[in-house]
Coordinates of C-alpha atoms in Angstrom, one line a residue:
M308 CA 127.5 77.2 126.3
S309 CA 129.6 80.1 127.6
M310 CA 128.9 81.9 130.8
K311 CA 127.7 84.9 129.0
D312 CA 125.2 82.7 126.9
R313 CA 123.9 81.1 130.1
L314 CA 123.3 84.5 131.7
V315 CA 121.5 85.8 128.7
D316 CA 119.3 82.6 128.5
Q317 CA 118.5 82.9 132.2
A318 CA 117.6 86.5 131.8
K319 CA 115.3 85.7 128.9
K320 CA 113.6 83.0 131.0
L321 CA 113.2 85.4 134.0
A322 CA 112.0 88.3 131.7
S323 CA 109.4 86.2 130.0
S324 CA 108.0 84.6 133.3
G325 CA 104.3 85.3 134.0
R326 CA 105.2 87.1 137.2
V327 CA 107.5 89.6 135.6
V328 CA 105.2 90.1 132.6
R329 CA 102.2 90.9 134.9
V330 CA 104.3 93.5 136.7
V331 CA 105.6 95.1 133.5
S332 CA 102.2 95.1 131.8
N333 CA 100.4 96.6 134.8
D334 CA 98.5 99.7 133.7
R335 CA 99.9 101.9 136.5
V336 CA 103.5 100.9 135.8
M337 CA 103.1 101.5 132.1
R338 CA 101.4 104.9 132.6
L339 CA 104.2 106.0 134.9
A340 CA 107.0 104.8 132.4
T341 CA 105.2 106.3 129.5
G342 CA 104.7 109.6 131.1
V343 CA 108.4 109.8 132.2
M344 CA 109.9 108.6 128.9
D345 CA 107.4 110.4 126.6
A346 CA 107.7 113.9 128.0
K347 CA 110.1 115.2 125.3
N348 CA 108.1 113.7 122.5
R349 CA 104.8 115.0 123.9
L350 CA 106.3 118.5 123.7
R351 CA 107.5 117.9 120.2
A352 CA 104.2 116.5 119.1
A353 CA 102.4 119.5 120.5
G354 CA 104.7 121.8 118.6
E355 CA 103.9 119.9 115.4
R356 CA 100.2 120.0 116.0
A357 CA 100.4 123.7 116.4
A358 CA 102.3 124.1 113.2
E359 CA 99.8 121.9 111.4
A360 CA 96.9 124.0 112.7
W361 CA 98.6 127.2 111.5
D362 CA 99.2 125.6 108.1
I363 CA 95.5 124.6 107.9
L364 CA 94.5 128.0 108.9
L365 CA 96.5 129.5 106.0
N366 CA 96.1 126.9 103.4
G367 CA 93.0 124.9 104.1
H368 CA 92.6 121.2 105.1
A369 CA 95.0 118.6 103.8
L370 CA 94.0 115.0 103.1
P371 CA 92.6 113.7 106.4
N372 CA 94.5 111.0 108.3
I373 CA 92.4 107.8 108.6
D374 CA 93.5 105.0 110.9
P375 CA 91.4 101.9 111.6
A376 CA 93.0 101.8 115.0
L377 CA 91.6 105.1 116.3
D378 CA 90.3 105.1 119.8
D379 CA 86.8 103.7 120.2
E380 CA 85.1 107.0 120.8
A381 CA 87.0 109.4 118.5
G382 CA 84.9 111.0 115.8
V383 CA 82.3 108.1 115.8
H384 CA 78.6 108.7 115.3
G385 CA 76.7 107.2 118.3
A386 CA 79.6 106.8 120.5
T387 CA 79.6 108.0 124.1
P388 CA 81.3 111.4 124.3
A389 CA 84.9 111.1 125.5
R390 CA 88.0 113.2 125.7
A391 CA 89.2 113.9 122.2
A392 CA 92.0 111.7 120.8
S393 CA 94.5 112.4 118.2
P394 CA 94.7 110.1 115.2
R395 CA 97.5 107.6 115.3
P396 CA 98.7 106.5 111.9
G397 CA 99.6 102.9 111.8
V398 CA 99.5 99.6 110.1
G399 CA 96.3 97.7 109.6
G400 CA 96.1 94.0 109.6
A401 CA 99.3 92.7 111.3
G402 CA 99.0 95.0 114.2
L403 CA 102.8 95.6 114.6
S404 CA 103.0 99.0 116.1
T405 CA 104.5 101.8 114.2
V406 CA 104.1 104.0 117.3
E407 CA 107.4 104.2 119.2
E408 CA 108.8 105.6 122.4
T409 CA 112.1 106.7 121.0
V410 CA 114.1 105.8 124.1
S411 CA 117.2 106.6 122.2
S412 CA 117.2 109.3 119.6
K413 CA 120.2 107.7 117.9
A414 CA 119.8 105.8 114.7
P415 CA 120.8 102.1 115.1
P416 CA 124.2 101.2 113.8
A417 CA 124.5 100.0 110.2
S418 CA 125.0 96.4 111.4
A419 CA 121.7 96.4 113.2
R420 CA 119.9 97.7 110.1
A421 CA 121.5 95.2 107.7
H422 CA 119.3 92.3 108.8
V423 CA 115.4 92.4 108.9
N424 CA 114.2 88.8 109.0
G425 CA 117.5 87.2 109.2
V426 CA 117.3 86.0 112.8
G427 CA 116.5 82.7 114.4
A428 CA 113.9 81.8 116.9
N429 CA 116.2 82.8 119.7
G430 CA 116.9 86.2 118.2
A431 CA 120.5 85.5 117.4
G432 CA 121.2 86.7 113.9
A433 CA 124.3 87.2 111.7
N434 CA 124.9 90.7 113.3
G435 CA 124.8 89.5 116.9
A436 CA 121.3 90.9 117.7
G437 CA 121.1 88.2 120.4
T438 CA 123.7 89.8 122.5
Y439 CA 121.2 92.3 123.9
V440 CA 120.5 91.8 127.6
A441 CA 117.1 90.3 127.5
A442 CA 115.7 92.0 130.7
A443 CA 116.7 95.5 129.4
A444 CA 115.4 94.7 126.0
E445 CA 112.0 93.5 127.3
Q446 CA 111.7 96.7 129.5
Q447 CA 112.4 98.8 126.4
L448 CA 110.0 96.8 124.3
A449 CA 107.3 97.2 126.9
T450 CA 107.8 101.0 126.9
Q451 CA 107.7 101.2 123.2
M452 CA 104.5 99.1 123.0
A453 CA 102.8 101.4 125.5
S454 CA 103.8 104.6 123.9
R455 CA 101.4 106.4 121.8
T456 CA 103.9 108.7 120.1
S457 CA 103.8 108.0 116.3
L458 CA 107.0 107.7 114.4
A459 CA 104.9 108.4 111.3
R460 CA 104.8 112.1 112.4
I461 CA 108.5 112.5 112.3
G462 CA 109.5 114.9 109.5
G463 CA 112.6 116.5 108.3
R464 CA 115.2 116.4 105.5
D465 CA 115.6 112.7 105.5
V466 CA 112.4 110.7 104.9
F467 CA 114.3 107.6 106.2
E468 CA 114.8 109.1 109.7
K469 CA 111.6 107.4 111.1
A470 CA 112.8 104.0 109.7
Y471 CA 116.1 104.3 111.6
K472 CA 114.3 105.3 114.8
F473 CA 111.9 102.3 114.6
M474 CA 113.3 99.9 117.1
T475 CA 110.3 97.7 118.3
A476 CA 110.8 95.0 115.8
D477 CA 114.5 94.8 116.3
N478 CA 114.2 94.6 120.0
A479 CA 111.4 92.0 119.7
R480 CA 113.6 89.9 117.3
A481 CA 116.5 90.1 119.7
M482 CA 114.3 88.7 122.5
G483 CA 112.8 86.0 120.3
V484 CA 109.3 87.4 120.7
Y485 CA 108.7 88.8 117.2
P486 CA 105.5 87.3 116.0
F487 CA 105.1 88.6 112.4
F488 CA 106.5 87.5 109.0
R489 CA 107.4 84.1 110.2
P490 CA 108.2 82.0 107.1
L491 CA 106.4 78.6 107.1
D492 CA 108.2 75.6 105.6
F493 CA 104.8 74.4 104.4
N494 CA 101.2 74.6 105.5
N495 CA 99.0 71.6 105.1
G496 CA 95.8 72.9 106.5
P497 CA 95.2 72.0 110.2
E498 CA 99.0 71.4 110.7
A499 CA 102.0 73.4 109.4
Q500 CA 105.7 73.1 109.6
L501 CA 107.6 76.1 111.1
E502 CA 111.5 76.0 111.3
G503 CA 111.3 72.3 111.0
R504 CA 108.8 71.8 113.7
T505 CA 105.1 70.7 113.3
V506 CA 102.6 73.0 114.7
T507 CA 98.9 73.0 115.1
M508 CA 97.5 75.8 112.8
L509 CA 95.0 78.1 114.4
G510 CA 96.0 81.2 112.5
S511 CA 94.8 80.5 109.0
N512 CA 91.7 81.7 107.1
N513 CA 91.6 78.4 105.1
Y514 CA 88.1 77.9 106.5
L515 CA 86.9 74.9 104.4
G516 CA 90.3 73.4 104.1
L517 CA 90.3 73.7 100.3
T518 CA 93.9 74.7 99.6
T519 CA 94.9 71.0 99.6
H520 CA 91.8 69.7 98.0
P521 CA 92.7 67.5 95.0
K522 CA 90.3 69.2 92.5
V523 CA 91.5 72.7 93.5
R524 CA 95.1 71.7 93.0
E525 CA 94.4 70.0 89.8
A526 CA 92.5 73.0 88.4
A527 CA 95.5 75.2 89.2
R528 CA 97.9 72.9 87.4
N529 CA 95.7 72.5 84.3
A530 CA 95.3 76.3 84.1
I531 CA 99.1 76.6 84.0
D532 CA 99.4 74.0 81.3
K533 CA 96.7 75.7 79.1
Y534 CA 97.2 79.5 79.8
G535 CA 100.6 79.8 81.4
T536 CA 101.5 81.5 84.7
S537 CA 100.3 85.0 84.0
M538 CA 98.4 87.2 81.4
T539 CA 101.1 89.9 81.9
G540 CA 98.7 92.7 81.5
S541 CA 95.6 94.5 82.9
R542 CA 92.0 93.5 82.3
L543 CA 91.7 96.7 80.2
V544 CA 94.0 95.5 77.5
N545 CA 95.4 91.9 77.2
G546 CA 94.8 90.6 80.6
S547 CA 91.2 89.4 80.3
M548 CA 90.5 85.9 79.3
R549 CA 87.4 83.7 79.1
L550 CA 88.3 82.2 82.4
H551 CA 87.7 85.4 84.2
N552 CA 84.3 85.9 82.6
E553 CA 83.3 82.3 83.4
L554 CA 84.1 82.7 87.2
E555 CA 82.3 86.2 87.1
E556 CA 79.1 84.5 85.7
K557 CA 79.4 81.7 88.3
L558 CA 79.8 84.1 91.3
A559 CA 76.9 86.2 90.1
A560 CA 74.6 83.2 89.8
Y561 CA 75.8 81.9 93.2
H562 CA 74.8 85.2 94.9
G563 CA 71.7 85.8 92.8
K564 CA 73.1 88.9 91.3
E565 CA 73.1 90.3 87.8
A566 CA 76.8 90.4 87.2
G567 CA 80.2 89.8 88.7
L568 CA 83.7 91.2 88.5
V569 CA 87.0 89.4 89.3
F570 CA 89.9 91.4 90.7
T571 CA 93.6 90.6 91.4
T572 CA 93.3 90.8 95.1
G573 CA 90.5 91.2 97.7
Y574 CA 92.1 94.4 99.0
Q575 CA 91.9 95.9 95.5
V576 CA 88.0 95.2 95.6
N577 CA 87.5 97.8 98.2
I578 CA 90.1 100.3 97.0
A579 CA 88.7 100.2 93.4
T580 CA 85.0 100.1 94.2
I581 CA 85.0 102.9 96.9
S582 CA 87.2 105.2 94.9
A583 CA 85.2 104.8 91.7
L584 CA 81.9 105.4 93.2
L585 CA 82.8 108.2 95.7
S586 CA 84.5 110.4 93.2
N587 CA 83.5 114.0 94.1
K588 CA 82.6 116.5 96.9
R589 CA 79.0 115.3 96.9
S590 CA 79.9 111.7 98.0
V591 CA 80.0 110.4 101.5
A592 CA 81.6 107.1 102.7
M593 CA 79.6 106.0 105.7
I594 CA 81.7 103.3 107.4
D595 CA 81.5 101.1 110.5
K596 CA 84.4 102.2 112.7
D597 CA 85.7 98.6 112.8
D598 CA 85.8 98.1 109.1
H599 CA 88.8 96.5 107.5
A600 CA 91.9 98.5 106.6
S601 CA 91.2 98.0 102.8
I602 CA 87.9 99.9 103.3
Y603 CA 89.8 102.8 105.0
D604 CA 92.3 102.9 102.2
G605 CA 89.6 103.0 99.6
V606 CA 88.0 105.9 101.5
R607 CA 91.5 107.7 101.5
L608 CA 91.5 107.6 97.7
A609 CA 87.9 108.8 97.5
Q610 CA 88.8 111.7 99.9
A611 CA 91.6 112.7 97.5
A612 CA 88.7 113.4 94.9
G613 CA 86.8 115.4 97.4
A614 CA 84.5 112.8 99.1
R615 CA 84.3 112.8 102.9
M616 CA 84.1 110.1 105.5
V617 CA 81.7 109.6 108.3
R618 CA 82.2 106.7 110.9
Y619 CA 79.4 105.3 112.9
K620 CA 79.5 103.3 116.1
H621 CA 80.3 99.6 115.5
S622 CA 77.4 97.6 114.2
D623 CA 74.9 100.1 115.5
P624 CA 72.0 100.9 113.1
A625 CA 70.7 103.7 115.3
A626 CA 74.1 105.4 115.0
L627 CA 74.1 104.9 111.3
D628 CA 70.5 106.4 111.1
S629 CA 71.8 109.5 113.0
A630 CA 74.8 109.9 110.7
L631 CA 72.7 109.6 107.5
S632 CA 70.2 112.1 108.8
E633 CA 72.9 114.8 108.9
I634 CA 74.1 114.5 105.3
A635 CA 73.0 117.2 102.9
D636 CA 70.2 116.6 100.4
T637 CA 72.7 117.1 97.6
E638 CA 75.1 114.4 98.9
G639 CA 75.0 110.7 98.2
A640 CA 76.1 108.1 100.7
L641 CA 77.6 104.6 100.3
V642 CA 77.4 102.7 103.5
I643 CA 80.2 100.1 103.8
T644 CA 80.4 97.4 106.4
D645 CA 82.2 94.1 106.9
G646 CA 79.8 91.1 106.9
V647 CA 81.9 89.3 109.4
F648 CA 84.4 91.5 111.3
S649 CA 87.9 90.0 110.9
A650 CA 89.3 90.7 114.2
Q651 CA 86.1 89.9 116.3
G652 CA 84.3 87.3 114.4
E653 CA 81.1 89.2 114.9
I654 CA 78.4 89.3 112.3
A655 CA 77.2 92.7 111.2
S656 CA 73.7 93.9 112.3
L657 CA 72.6 93.7 108.7
P658 CA 68.8 93.7 109.0
G659 CA 69.0 97.0 110.9
I660 CA 71.6 98.5 108.5
V661 CA 69.5 97.5 105.5
E662 CA 66.4 99.1 106.9
V663 CA 68.3 102.4 107.6
V664 CA 70.0 102.4 104.3
K665 CA 66.6 102.1 102.4
K666 CA 65.1 104.8 104.7
H667 CA 67.7 107.3 103.6
K668 CA 68.0 106.1 99.9
A669 CA 71.6 105.3 100.4
R670 CA 73.5 102.4 98.8
L671 CA 75.1 99.5 100.6
L672 CA 78.4 97.6 100.1
V673 CA 79.1 94.5 102.2
D674 CA 82.7 93.1 102.4
D675 CA 82.0 89.2 102.9
A676 CA 85.7 88.2 103.0
H677 CA 85.2 86.3 106.2
A678 CA 81.6 85.3 105.6
L679 CA 81.8 83.3 102.3
G680 CA 81.8 79.7 103.0
V681 CA 81.2 80.3 106.7
I682 CA 77.7 81.5 107.1
G683 CA 74.5 81.6 105.2
P684 CA 72.7 78.8 103.1
G685 CA 75.4 77.1 101.0
G686 CA 78.0 79.4 102.5
R687 CA 76.6 82.4 100.6
G688 CA 77.5 84.9 103.3
T689 CA 75.9 87.6 105.4
A690 CA 73.2 88.8 103.2
A691 CA 72.0 85.2 102.6
H692 CA 72.4 84.4 106.4
F693 CA 69.7 87.0 107.0
G694 CA 67.7 86.4 103.9
L695 CA 68.6 89.9 102.5
G696 CA 70.5 88.9 99.3
K697 CA 68.2 91.1 97.1
E698 CA 68.4 94.1 99.5
V699 CA 72.2 94.5 99.5
D700 CA 73.5 96.5 96.4
L701 CA 77.1 95.2 96.2
I702 CA 78.7 92.2 97.9
G703 CA 82.5 91.7 97.6
G704 CA 85.2 89.5 99.0
T705 CA 88.4 87.7 98.4
F706 CA 89.6 84.4 97.0
S707 CA 92.2 84.1 99.8
K708 CA 90.0 82.5 102.4
S709 CA 87.3 79.9 101.7
L710 CA 88.1 80.0 98.0
A711 CA 91.7 78.9 98.6
S712 CA 93.4 81.2 96.2
I713 CA 94.5 84.8 95.6
G714 CA 92.1 87.4 94.0
G715 CA 88.9 89.3 94.7
W716 CA 85.3 89.3 93.6
L717 CA 82.3 91.8 93.5
V718 CA 78.7 91.1 92.5
G719 CA 75.9 93.5 91.8
E720 CA 74.1 95.3 89.0
R721 CA 75.7 95.1 85.6
K722 CA 75.7 98.8 85.0
V723 CA 77.3 99.5 88.4
L724 CA 80.1 97.0 87.8
D725 CA 80.6 98.2 84.2
Y726 CA 81.1 101.7 85.6
I727 CA 83.6 100.5 88.2
Q728 CA 85.7 98.6 85.7
H729 CA 86.0 101.7 83.6
F730 CA 86.5 104.3 86.2
A731 CA 88.6 102.5 89.0
S732 CA 92.3 103.3 88.3
S733 CA 93.4 100.5 90.7
F734 CA 91.5 98.0 88.5
L735 CA 92.2 99.5 85.1
F736 CA 96.0 99.7 85.5
A737 CA 96.7 96.6 87.7
A738 CA 97.7 93.2 86.2
S739 CA 94.8 90.7 86.0
A740 CA 94.5 87.8 88.3
A741 CA 96.7 84.9 87.1
P742 CA 95.1 81.9 85.4
P743 CA 96.0 79.3 88.1
C744 CA 94.5 81.6 90.7
V745 CA 91.3 82.1 88.9
A746 CA 90.9 78.4 88.1
A747 CA 91.7 77.4 91.7
A748 CA 89.0 79.8 93.0
M749 CA 86.5 78.6 90.4
A750 CA 87.2 74.9 91.5
A751 CA 86.9 75.8 95.2
L752 CA 83.4 77.5 94.5
D753 CA 82.3 74.3 92.8
V754 CA 83.6 72.1 95.7
M755 CA 82.0 74.3 98.3
Q756 CA 78.6 73.6 96.7
E757 CA 79.3 69.9 96.0
E758 CA 80.5 69.2 99.6
P759 CA 78.2 70.9 102.0
W760 CA 79.5 68.9 104.8
R761 CA 82.5 71.2 105.1
Q762 CA 80.5 74.1 106.2
E763 CA 78.6 71.9 108.7
K764 CA 81.9 70.6 110.1
L765 CA 83.3 74.1 110.3
R766 CA 80.3 75.2 112.3
E767 CA 80.7 72.2 114.6
N768 CA 84.4 72.9 115.2
F769 CA 84.1 76.6 116.0
T770 CA 81.1 76.1 118.1
Y771 CA 83.0 73.5 120.2
M772 CA 85.9 75.8 120.6
R773 CA 83.8 78.8 121.6
T774 CA 81.9 76.7 124.3
E775 CA 85.0 75.3 125.7
L776 CA 87.0 78.5 125.8
Q777 CA 84.2 80.2 127.5
R778 CA 84.0 77.4 130.0
L779 CA 87.6 77.9 130.8
G780 CA 86.9 81.5 131.6
F781 CA 88.3 83.3 128.5
E782 CA 86.7 86.5 127.2
L783 CA 85.7 86.0 123.6
G784 CA 83.5 89.0 122.8
K785 CA 80.5 88.5 120.5
T786 CA 82.0 86.0 118.0
E787 CA 79.6 83.9 116.2
T788 CA 81.8 82.5 113.4
A789 CA 85.1 80.7 112.7
V790 CA 87.1 83.7 114.0
I791 CA 87.4 83.5 117.8
P792 CA 89.3 86.2 119.5
I793 CA 90.8 85.7 123.0
Y794 CA 90.8 89.1 124.6
I795 CA 94.1 89.8 126.5
R796 CA 93.9 93.6 126.4
D797 CA 97.6 94.3 126.9
D798 CA 100.3 94.4 124.1
L799 CA 103.1 92.8 125.9
K800 CA 101.1 90.0 127.6
T801 CA 99.6 89.2 124.2
V802 CA 102.9 88.7 122.5
M803 CA 104.3 86.7 125.5
M804 CA 101.3 84.4 125.6
W805 CA 101.7 83.9 121.8
K806 CA 105.3 83.0 122.4
S807 CA 104.5 80.5 125.1
L808 CA 101.8 78.8 123.1
L809 CA 104.1 78.4 120.1
D810 CA 107.3 77.5 121.9
D811 CA 105.9 75.2 124.6
Y812 CA 102.8 73.7 122.9
A813 CA 103.5 74.0 119.2
L814 CA 100.3 76.0 118.8
Y815 CA 100.2 78.8 116.1
V816 CA 97.8 81.7 116.8
N817 CA 97.9 85.3 115.6
P818 CA 98.6 88.1 118.1
F819 CA 96.7 91.3 117.3
I820 CA 98.2 94.4 119.1
T821 CA 97.9 98.2 118.8
P822 CA 97.6 99.9 116.5
G823 CA 96.1 97.1 114.5
V824 CA 93.4 97.0 117.1
P825 CA 92.3 99.9 119.5
P826 CA 93.8 100.2 122.9
K827 CA 92.6 97.5 125.4
Q828 CA 91.3 95.4 122.4
Q829 CA 94.4 93.2 122.1
V830 CA 93.6 89.7 121.3
L831 CA 95.0 86.3 120.4
R832 CA 93.1 85.7 117.2
T833 CA 92.2 82.1 116.5
S834 CA 90.4 80.7 113.5
Y835 CA 89.2 77.3 112.6
M836 CA 88.8 75.0 109.7
A837 CA 86.5 72.2 108.5
T838 CA 89.5 69.9 108.4
H839 CA 90.5 70.4 112.1
E840 CA 90.1 67.1 113.9
R841 CA 89.0 66.9 117.6
K842 CA 92.6 66.0 118.6
H843 CA 93.8 69.4 117.3
L844 CA 91.1 71.2 119.1
D845 CA 91.6 69.4 122.5
H846 CA 95.4 70.0 122.2
A847 CA 94.7 73.7 121.7
L848 CA 92.3 73.8 124.7
E849 CA 95.0 72.2 127.0
A850 CA 97.6 74.7 125.8
F851 CA 95.1 77.7 126.3
E852 CA 94.2 76.6 129.8
K853 CA 97.9 76.3 130.9
V854 CA 99.1 79.5 129.3
G855 CA 96.0 81.4 130.3
K856 CA 96.7 80.5 134.0
K857 CA 100.4 81.1 133.7
F858 CA 99.8 84.7 132.6
G859 CA 96.9 85.4 134.9
V860 CA 94.3 85.7 132.2
I861 CA 92.0 83.0 133.6

């Protein structure tokens, strides 16, 4: 190793030490750095807002900006009044910030733009990204993470300008702390292989461990042999097959509903359903502020048709009651909530929500993506968990978690589902779910009912981890399910802990940082499976204890 390489390696180790991270991630230090570095951008943003206000005054309101990572108190019914905050457009699930402190206004050189994922674990790629000085890169990364200036607001002649100024990901790659889009060699359930190394997997939604079940794999293979790999068309024309209808009937019967509808993805379920039902100016989307990004995107489409959105305080029936009390007599509301919230692992306050919905004669859609197979008798989800299956109008979800496949599902009244499949453009004009995906999901649904021990073992595993993590002193919020968030409440510290867990203990978890989560809600999101053995869980607890102490979290 050359002298230069040794110096860079030492700088990386120093920059990633717990002591340095604690100083760099200190709120006072970050506020000072942000204030100094962001002055120019704040002035520019203020000018843009003034121009937008003038444009609205002249031309009326444009399509509103919706962001699931808005500050907790901004525009939420039932929230404590707070200083107004501007929306921060960003990405939803992954949490990689699209908000940047543009330390340098220059676009990166072409060589730096040529590679996106082509870097190794140490950040050294074909174009020499690893030659950055680690300490300087970490300081810049910390400033960028702390900034609330959105690149998405940058306009101008070249729509690519914002892309060239987006440097957080490149800096993170150069430092070897980029946590997203990491390609696995293979994933075998509780263990996976990453870059030739076996890791304990605590970052998967394979709750019942059915992706490797022999019956599920056999069903997918048989479907390919019988139907081919794809129907190469939408459900409207040549893309429907008896396999779709069979699964729809099974899902409806399983949930005690009249009819079912199968989609190509779980994301598409919310986009299609919300946009089809809220299609005019007399429609209101009434959503929990912590709802999934797919729900927000469905509302975006509905707003384009004239509907409006009202957010209510998270899992607060009283706030929902207040919000519904304010809609006009000529308006109709669809209340939309996650059954289990994907970042918090918290179960929605469904009994109170149902009572309020009935009181105001609204309708209710529950997204049970993270509830199916996890809670409720037979794994039937949130409504069944509370004994409210008949009181919820629509229940939807995805195949990509407990059902071990790719696709989406919706159950409810036949006439309502028939309307959705005829009026939702994102359903009408999208290719249908592929035969092996549908067959795998149907087999997983059968196995889920044939092997109830899986749900029992899953509950045993996540209860054990929740109890032990709390004993160690970690803050876990109100989780009651297989999703257990470990609150870190700082972007940089969250990423550095993720790196230490992976590099030092071969433990794979998911870091959620802003704007994927609101400020001060950054977490290491962990999730558990029925197929985790006690040795996996105890290894994870040992790693969490050591890393938590290293970074001063416990």
